[in-house]
CSV table of N, CA and C in Angstrom, one decimal:
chain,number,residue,atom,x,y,z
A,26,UNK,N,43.0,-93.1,-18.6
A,26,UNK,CA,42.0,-92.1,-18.2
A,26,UNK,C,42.7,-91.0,-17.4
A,27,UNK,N,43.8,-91.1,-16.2
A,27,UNK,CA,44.2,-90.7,-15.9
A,27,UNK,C,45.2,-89.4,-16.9
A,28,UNK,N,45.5,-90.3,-17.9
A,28,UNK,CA,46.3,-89.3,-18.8
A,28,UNK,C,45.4,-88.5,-19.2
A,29,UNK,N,44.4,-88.6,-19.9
A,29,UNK,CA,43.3,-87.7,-20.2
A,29,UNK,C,43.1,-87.0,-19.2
A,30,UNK,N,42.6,-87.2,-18.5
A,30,UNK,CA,42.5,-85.9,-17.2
A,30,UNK,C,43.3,-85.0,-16.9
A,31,UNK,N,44.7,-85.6,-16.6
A,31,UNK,CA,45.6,-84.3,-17.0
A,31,UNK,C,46.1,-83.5,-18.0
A,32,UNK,N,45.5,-84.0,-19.0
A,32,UNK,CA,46.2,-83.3,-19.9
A,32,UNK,C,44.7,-82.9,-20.9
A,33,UNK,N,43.5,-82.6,-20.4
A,33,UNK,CA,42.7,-82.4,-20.9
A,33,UNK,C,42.2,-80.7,-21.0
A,34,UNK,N,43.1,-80.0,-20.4
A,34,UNK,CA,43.3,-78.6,-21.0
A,34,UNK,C,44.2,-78.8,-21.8
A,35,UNK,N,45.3,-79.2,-22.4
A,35,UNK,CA,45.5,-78.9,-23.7
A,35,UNK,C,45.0,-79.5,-25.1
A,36,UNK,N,45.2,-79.2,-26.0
A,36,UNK,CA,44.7,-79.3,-27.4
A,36,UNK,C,44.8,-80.7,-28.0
A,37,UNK,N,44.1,-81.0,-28.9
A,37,UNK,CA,43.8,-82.8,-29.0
A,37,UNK,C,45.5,-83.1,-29.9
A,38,UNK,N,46.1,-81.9,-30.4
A,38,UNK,CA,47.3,-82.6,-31.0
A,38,UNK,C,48.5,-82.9,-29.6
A,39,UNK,N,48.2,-82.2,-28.5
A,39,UNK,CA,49.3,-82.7,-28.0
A,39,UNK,C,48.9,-83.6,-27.0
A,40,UNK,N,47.5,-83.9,-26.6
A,40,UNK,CA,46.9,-84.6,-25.8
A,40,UNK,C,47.4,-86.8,-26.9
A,41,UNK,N,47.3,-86.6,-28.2
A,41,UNK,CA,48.0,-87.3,-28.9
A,41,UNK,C,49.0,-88.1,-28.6
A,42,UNK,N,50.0,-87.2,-28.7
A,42,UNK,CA,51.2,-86.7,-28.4
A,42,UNK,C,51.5,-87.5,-27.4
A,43,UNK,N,51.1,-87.2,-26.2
A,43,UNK,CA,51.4,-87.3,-24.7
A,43,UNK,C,50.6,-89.4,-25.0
A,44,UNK,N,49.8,-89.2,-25.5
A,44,UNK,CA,49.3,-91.1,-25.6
A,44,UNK,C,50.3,-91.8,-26.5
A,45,UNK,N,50.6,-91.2,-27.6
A,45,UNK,CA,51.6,-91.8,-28.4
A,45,UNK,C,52.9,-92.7,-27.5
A,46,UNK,N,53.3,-90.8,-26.6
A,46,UNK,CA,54.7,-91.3,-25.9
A,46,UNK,C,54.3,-92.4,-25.1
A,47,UNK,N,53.3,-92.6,-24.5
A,47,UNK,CA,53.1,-94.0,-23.3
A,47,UNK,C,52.3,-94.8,-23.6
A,48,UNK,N,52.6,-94.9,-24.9
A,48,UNK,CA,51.9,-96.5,-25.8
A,48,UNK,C,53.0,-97.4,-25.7
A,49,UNK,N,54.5,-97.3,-25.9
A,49,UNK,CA,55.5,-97.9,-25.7
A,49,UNK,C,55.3,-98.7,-24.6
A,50,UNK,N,55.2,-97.9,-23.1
A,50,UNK,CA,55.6,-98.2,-21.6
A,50,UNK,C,54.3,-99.2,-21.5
A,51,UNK,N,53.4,-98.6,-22.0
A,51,UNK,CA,51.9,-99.8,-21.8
A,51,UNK,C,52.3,-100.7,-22.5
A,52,UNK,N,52.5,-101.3,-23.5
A,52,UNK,CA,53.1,-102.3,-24.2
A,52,UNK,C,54.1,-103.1,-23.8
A,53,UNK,N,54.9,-102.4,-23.0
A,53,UNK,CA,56.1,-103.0,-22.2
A,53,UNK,C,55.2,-103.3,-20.8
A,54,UNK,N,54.7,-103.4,-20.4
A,54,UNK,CA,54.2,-103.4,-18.9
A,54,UNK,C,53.1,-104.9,-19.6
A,55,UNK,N,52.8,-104.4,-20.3
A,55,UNK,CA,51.3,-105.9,-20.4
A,55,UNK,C,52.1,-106.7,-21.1
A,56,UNK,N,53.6,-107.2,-21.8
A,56,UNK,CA,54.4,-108.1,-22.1
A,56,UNK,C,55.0,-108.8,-21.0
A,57,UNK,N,55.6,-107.8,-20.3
A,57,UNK,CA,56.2,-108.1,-18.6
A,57,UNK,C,55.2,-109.2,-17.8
A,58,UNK,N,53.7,-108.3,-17.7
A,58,UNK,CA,52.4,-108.7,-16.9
A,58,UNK,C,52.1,-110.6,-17.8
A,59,UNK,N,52.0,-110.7,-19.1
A,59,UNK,CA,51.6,-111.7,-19.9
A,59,UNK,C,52.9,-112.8,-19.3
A,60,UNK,N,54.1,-112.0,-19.1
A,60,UNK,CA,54.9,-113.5,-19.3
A,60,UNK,C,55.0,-113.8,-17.8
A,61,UNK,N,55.0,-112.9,-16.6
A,61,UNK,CA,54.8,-113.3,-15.9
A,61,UNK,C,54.0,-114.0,-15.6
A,62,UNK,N,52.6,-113.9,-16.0
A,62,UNK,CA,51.6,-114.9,-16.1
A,62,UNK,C,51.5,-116.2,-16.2
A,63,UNK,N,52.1,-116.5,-17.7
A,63,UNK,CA,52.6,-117.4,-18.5
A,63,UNK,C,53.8,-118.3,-17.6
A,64,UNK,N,54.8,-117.4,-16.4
A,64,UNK,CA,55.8,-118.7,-15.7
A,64,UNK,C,54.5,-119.1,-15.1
A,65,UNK,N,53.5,-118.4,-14.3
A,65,UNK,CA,53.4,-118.9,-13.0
A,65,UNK,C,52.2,-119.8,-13.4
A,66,UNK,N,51.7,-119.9,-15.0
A,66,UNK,CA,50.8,-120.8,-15.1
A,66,UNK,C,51.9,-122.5,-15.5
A,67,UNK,N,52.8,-122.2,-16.2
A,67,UNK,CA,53.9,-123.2,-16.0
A,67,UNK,C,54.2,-123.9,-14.8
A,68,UNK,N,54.3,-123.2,-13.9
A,68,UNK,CA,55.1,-123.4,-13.1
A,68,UNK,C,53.7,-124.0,-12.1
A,69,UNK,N,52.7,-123.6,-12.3
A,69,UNK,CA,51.6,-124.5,-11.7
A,69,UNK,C,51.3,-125.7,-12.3
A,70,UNK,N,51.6,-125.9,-13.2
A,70,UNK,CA,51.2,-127.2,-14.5
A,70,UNK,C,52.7,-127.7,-13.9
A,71,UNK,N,54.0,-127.6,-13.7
A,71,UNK,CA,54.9,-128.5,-13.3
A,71,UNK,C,54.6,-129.2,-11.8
A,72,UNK,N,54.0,-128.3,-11.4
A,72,UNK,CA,53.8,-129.1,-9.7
A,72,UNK,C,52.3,-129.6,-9.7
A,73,UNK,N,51.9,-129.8,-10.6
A,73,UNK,CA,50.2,-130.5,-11.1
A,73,UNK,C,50.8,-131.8,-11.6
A,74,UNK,N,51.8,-131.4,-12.7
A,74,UNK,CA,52.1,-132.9,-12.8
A,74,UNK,C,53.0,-133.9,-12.1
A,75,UNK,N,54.0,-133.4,-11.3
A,75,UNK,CA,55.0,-133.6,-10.2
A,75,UNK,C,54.0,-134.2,-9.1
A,76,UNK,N,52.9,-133.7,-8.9
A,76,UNK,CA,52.1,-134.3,-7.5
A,76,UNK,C,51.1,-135.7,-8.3
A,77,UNK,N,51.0,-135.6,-9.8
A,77,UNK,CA,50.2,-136.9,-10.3
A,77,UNK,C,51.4,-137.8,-10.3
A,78,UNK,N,52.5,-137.7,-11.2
A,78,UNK,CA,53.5,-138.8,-11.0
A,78,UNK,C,53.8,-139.0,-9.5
A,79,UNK,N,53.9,-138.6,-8.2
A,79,UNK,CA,54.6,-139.1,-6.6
A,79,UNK,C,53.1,-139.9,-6.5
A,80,UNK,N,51.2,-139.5,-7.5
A,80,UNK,CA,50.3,-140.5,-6.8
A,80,UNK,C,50.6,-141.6,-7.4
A,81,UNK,N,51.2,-141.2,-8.5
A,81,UNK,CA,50.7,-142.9,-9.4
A,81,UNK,C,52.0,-143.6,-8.6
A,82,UNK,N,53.3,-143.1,-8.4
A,82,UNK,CA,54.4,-144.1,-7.9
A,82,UNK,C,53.8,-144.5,-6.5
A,83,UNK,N,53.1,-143.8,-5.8
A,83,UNK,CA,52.8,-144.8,-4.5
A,83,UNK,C,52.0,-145.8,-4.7
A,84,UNK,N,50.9,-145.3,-5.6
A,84,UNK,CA,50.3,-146.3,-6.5
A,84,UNK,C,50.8,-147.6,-6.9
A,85,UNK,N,51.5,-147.4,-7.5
A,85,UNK,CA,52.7,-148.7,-7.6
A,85,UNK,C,53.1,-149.4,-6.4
A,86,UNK,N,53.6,-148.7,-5.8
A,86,UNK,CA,54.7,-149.4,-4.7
A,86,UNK,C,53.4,-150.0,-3.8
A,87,UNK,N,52.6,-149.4,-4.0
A,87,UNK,CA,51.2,-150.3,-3.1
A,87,UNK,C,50.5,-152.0,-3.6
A,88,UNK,N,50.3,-151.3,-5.0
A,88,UNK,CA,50.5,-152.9,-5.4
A,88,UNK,C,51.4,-153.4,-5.6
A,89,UNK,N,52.8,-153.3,-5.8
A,89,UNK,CA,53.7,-154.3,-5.9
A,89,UNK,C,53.7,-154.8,-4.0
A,90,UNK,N,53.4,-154.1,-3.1
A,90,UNK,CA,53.4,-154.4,-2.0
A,90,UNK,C,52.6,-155.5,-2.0
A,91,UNK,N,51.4,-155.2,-1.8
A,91,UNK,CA,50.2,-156.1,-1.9
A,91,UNK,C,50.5,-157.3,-3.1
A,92,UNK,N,51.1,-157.0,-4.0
A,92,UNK,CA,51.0,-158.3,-4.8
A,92,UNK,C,52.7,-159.9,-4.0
A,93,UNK,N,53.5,-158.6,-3.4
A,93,UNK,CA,54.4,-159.5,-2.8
A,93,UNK,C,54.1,-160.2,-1.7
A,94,UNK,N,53.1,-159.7,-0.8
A,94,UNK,CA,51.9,-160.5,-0.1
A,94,UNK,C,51.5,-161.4,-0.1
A,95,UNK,N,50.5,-161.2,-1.1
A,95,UNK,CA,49.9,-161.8,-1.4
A,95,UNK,C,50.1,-163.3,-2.3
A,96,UNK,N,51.4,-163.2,-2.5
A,96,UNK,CA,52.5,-164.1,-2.9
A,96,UNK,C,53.3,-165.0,-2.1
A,97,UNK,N,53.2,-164.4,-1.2
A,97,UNK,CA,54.2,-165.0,-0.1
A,97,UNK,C,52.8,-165.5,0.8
A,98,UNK,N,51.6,-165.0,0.9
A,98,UNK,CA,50.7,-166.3,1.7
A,98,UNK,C,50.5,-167.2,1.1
A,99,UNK,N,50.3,-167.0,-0.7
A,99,UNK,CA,49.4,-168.5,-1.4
A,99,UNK,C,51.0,-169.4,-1.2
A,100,UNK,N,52.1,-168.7,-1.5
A,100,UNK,CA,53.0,-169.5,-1.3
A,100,UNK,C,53.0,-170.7,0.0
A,101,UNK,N,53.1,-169.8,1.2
A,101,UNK,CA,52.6,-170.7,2.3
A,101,UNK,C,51.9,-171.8,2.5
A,102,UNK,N,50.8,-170.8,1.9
A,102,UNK,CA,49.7,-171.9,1.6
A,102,UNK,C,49.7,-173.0,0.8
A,103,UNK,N,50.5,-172.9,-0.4
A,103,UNK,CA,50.5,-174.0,-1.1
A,103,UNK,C,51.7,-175.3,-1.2
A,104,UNK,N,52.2,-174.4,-0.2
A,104,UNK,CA,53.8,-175.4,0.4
A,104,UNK,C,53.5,-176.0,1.3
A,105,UNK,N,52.5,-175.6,2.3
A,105,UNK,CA,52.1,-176.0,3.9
A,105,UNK,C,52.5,-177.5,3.5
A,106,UNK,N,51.7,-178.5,2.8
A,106,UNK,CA,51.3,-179.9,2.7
A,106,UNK,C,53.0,-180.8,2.6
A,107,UNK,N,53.6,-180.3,2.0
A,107,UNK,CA,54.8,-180.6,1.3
A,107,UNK,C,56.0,-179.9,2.3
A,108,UNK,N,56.2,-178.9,2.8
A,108,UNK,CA,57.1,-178.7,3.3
A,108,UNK,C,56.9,-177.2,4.6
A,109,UNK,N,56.6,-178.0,5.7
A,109,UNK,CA,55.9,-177.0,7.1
A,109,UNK,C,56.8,-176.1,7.1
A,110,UNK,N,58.0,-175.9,7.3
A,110,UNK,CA,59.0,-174.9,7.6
A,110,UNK,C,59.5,-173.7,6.5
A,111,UNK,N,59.2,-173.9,5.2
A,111,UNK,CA,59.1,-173.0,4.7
A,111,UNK,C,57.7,-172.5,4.3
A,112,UNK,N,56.6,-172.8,4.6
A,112,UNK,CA,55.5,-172.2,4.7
A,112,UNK,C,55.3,-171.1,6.3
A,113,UNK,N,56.0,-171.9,7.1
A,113,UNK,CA,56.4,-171.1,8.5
A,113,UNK,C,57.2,-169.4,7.7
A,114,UNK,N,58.0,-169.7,7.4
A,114,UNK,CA,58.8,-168.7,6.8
A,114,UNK,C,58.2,-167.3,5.7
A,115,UNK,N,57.2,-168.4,5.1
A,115,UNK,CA,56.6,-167.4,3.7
A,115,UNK,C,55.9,-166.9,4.6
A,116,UNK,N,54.7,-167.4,5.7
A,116,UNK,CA,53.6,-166.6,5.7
A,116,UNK,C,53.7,-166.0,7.2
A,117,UNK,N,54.8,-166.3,8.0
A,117,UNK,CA,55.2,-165.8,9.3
A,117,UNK,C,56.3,-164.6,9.6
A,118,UNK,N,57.1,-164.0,10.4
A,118,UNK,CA,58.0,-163.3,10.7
A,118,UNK,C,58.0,-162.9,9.2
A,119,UNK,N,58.8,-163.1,8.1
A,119,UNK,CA,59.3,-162.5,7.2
A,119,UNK,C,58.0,-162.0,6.7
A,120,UNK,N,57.1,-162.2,6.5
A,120,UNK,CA,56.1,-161.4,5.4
A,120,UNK,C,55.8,-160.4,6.7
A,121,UNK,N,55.4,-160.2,7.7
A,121,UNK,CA,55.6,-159.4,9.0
A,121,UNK,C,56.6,-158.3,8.8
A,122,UNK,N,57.9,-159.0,8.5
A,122,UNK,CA,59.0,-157.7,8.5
A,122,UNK,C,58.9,-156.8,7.2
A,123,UNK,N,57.8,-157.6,6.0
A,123,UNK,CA,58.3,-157.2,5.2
A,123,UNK,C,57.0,-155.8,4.9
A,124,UNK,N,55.9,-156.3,5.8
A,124,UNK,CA,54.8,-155.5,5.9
A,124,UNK,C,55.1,-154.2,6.9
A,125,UNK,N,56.4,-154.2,7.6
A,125,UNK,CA,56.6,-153.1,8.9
A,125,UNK,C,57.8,-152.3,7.3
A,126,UNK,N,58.6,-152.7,6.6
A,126,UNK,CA,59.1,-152.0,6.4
A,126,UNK,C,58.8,-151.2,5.3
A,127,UNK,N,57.9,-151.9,4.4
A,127,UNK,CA,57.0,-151.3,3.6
A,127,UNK,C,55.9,-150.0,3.8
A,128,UNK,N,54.8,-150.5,5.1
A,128,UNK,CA,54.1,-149.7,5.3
A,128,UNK,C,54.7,-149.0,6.4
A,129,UNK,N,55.4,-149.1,7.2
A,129,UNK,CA,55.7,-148.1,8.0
A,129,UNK,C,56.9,-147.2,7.5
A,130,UNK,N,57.5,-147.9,6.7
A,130,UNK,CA,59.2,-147.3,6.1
A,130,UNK,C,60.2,-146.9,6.6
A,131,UNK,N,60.1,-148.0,7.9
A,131,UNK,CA,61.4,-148.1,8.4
A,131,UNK,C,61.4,-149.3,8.8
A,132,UNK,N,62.9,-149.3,9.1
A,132,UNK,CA,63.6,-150.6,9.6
A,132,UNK,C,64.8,-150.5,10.5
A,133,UNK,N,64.8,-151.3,12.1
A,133,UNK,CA,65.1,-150.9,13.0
A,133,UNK,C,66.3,-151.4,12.8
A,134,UNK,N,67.4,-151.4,13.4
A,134,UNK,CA,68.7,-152.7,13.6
A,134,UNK,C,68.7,-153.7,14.0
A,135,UNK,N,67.9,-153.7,14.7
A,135,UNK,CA,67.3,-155.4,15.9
A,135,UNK,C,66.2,-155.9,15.0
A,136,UNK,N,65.7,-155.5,13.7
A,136,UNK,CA,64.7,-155.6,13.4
A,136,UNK,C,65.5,-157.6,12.7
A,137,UNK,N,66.2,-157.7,12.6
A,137,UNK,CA,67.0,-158.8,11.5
A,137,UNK,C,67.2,-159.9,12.7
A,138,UNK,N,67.6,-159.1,13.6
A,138,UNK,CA,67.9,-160.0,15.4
A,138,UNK,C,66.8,-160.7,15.5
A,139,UNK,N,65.4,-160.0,15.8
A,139,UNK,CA,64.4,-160.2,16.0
A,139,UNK,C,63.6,-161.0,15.0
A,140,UNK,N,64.0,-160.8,13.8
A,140,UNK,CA,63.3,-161.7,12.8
A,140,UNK,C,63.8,-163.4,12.6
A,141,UNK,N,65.2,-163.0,13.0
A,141,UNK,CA,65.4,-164.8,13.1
A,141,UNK,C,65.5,-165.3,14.4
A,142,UNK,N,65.5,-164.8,15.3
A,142,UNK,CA,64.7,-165.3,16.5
A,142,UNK,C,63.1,-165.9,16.1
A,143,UNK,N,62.8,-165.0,15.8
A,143,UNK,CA,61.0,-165.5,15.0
A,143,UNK,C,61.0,-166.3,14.5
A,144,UNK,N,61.9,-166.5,13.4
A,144,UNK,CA,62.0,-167.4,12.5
A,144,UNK,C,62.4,-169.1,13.1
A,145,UNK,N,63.4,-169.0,13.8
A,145,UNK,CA,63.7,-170.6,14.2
A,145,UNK,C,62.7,-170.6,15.3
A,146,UNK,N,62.5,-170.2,16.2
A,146,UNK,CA,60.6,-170.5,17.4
A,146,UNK,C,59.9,-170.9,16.3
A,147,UNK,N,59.5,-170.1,15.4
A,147,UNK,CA,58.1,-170.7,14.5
A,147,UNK,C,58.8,-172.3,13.8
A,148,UNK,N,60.6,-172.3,13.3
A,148,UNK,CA,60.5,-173.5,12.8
A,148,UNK,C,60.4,-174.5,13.7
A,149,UNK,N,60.9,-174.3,15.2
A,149,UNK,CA,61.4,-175.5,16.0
A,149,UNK,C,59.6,-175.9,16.7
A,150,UNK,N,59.0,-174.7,16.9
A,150,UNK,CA,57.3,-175.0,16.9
A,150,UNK,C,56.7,-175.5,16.3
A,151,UNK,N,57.3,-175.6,14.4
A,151,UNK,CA,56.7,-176.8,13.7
A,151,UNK,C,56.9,-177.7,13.5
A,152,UNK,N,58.4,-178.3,13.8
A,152,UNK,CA,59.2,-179.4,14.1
A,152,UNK,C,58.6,-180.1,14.7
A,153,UNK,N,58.1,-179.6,16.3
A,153,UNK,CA,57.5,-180.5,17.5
A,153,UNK,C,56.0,-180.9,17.0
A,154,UNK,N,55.4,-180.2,16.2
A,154,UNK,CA,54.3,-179.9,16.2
A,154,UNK,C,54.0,-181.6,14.8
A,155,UNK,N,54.8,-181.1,13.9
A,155,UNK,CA,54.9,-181.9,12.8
A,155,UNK,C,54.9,-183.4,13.4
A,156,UNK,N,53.8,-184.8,12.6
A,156,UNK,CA,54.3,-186.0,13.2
A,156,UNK,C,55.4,-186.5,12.6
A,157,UNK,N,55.9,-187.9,13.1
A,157,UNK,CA,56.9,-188.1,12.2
A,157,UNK,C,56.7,-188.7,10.9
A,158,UNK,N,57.2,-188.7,9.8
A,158,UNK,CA,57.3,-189.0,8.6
A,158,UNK,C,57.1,-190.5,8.6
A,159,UNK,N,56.4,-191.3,7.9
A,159,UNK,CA,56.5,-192.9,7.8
A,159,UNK,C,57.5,-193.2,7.2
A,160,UNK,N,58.4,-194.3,7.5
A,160,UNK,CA,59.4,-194.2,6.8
A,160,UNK,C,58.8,-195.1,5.6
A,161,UNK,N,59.4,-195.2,4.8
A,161,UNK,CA,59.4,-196.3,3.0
A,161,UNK,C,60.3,-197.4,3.4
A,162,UNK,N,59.6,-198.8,3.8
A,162,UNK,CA,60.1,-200.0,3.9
A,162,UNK,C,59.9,-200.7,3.4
């Protein structure tokens, strides 16, 4: 429109003329404008699908969390009868450390200090705790 306006005192062959020459430049400008377009809709569809794969892998790492869990209490639980100290072990301190380093995602230096300290209190607490075995005479 602009072109037309200026050039609408002269005569319709050169007013032509003058659209011909800047059909090229518009053509070039709305190929430039299209692909530009075209990265930045790319490039929105790569970080659309980059943000669904990081949900689905937490996704994961949440149930395999929970399912390691949840493993390690029936475990407990189903060893209790048969053998106190490693039921101590499945469902005490270690499933503890294994829930701080998972959900919180870290792990301290003292954290291994501290865990087997845990660990033999909880066994020597079920030692005393435990009666003694009958013997087979």
């Amino acid at each position: 429109m602009q072109i037309a306006m200026q050039w609408r005192e002269l005569g319709a062959e050169q007013l032509k003329a003058a659209l011909e020459a800047t059909e090229p430049e518009l053509r070039r400008e709305h190929r430039l404008l299209m692909a530009r377009l075209e990265m930045q809709r790319e490039a929105e569809q790569r970080r659309h699908e980059e943000r669904r794969e990081q949900r689905a892998h937490k996704r994961q790492m949440a149930e395999v969390i929970v399912g390691v869990a949840v493993a390690m209490l029936g475990a407990g639980v189903y060893v209790a009868p048969r053998s106190w100290w490693l039921a101590t072990q499945l469902c005490g301190p270690s499933l503890l450390a294994l829930a701080k380093v998972f959900v919180l995602r870290r792990s301290d230096p003292e954290d291994m200090k501290y865990l087997s300290i845990a660990a033999r209190s909880s066994t020597s607490a079920g030692s005393q705790a435990q009666p003694p075995q009958p013997s087979a005479a």
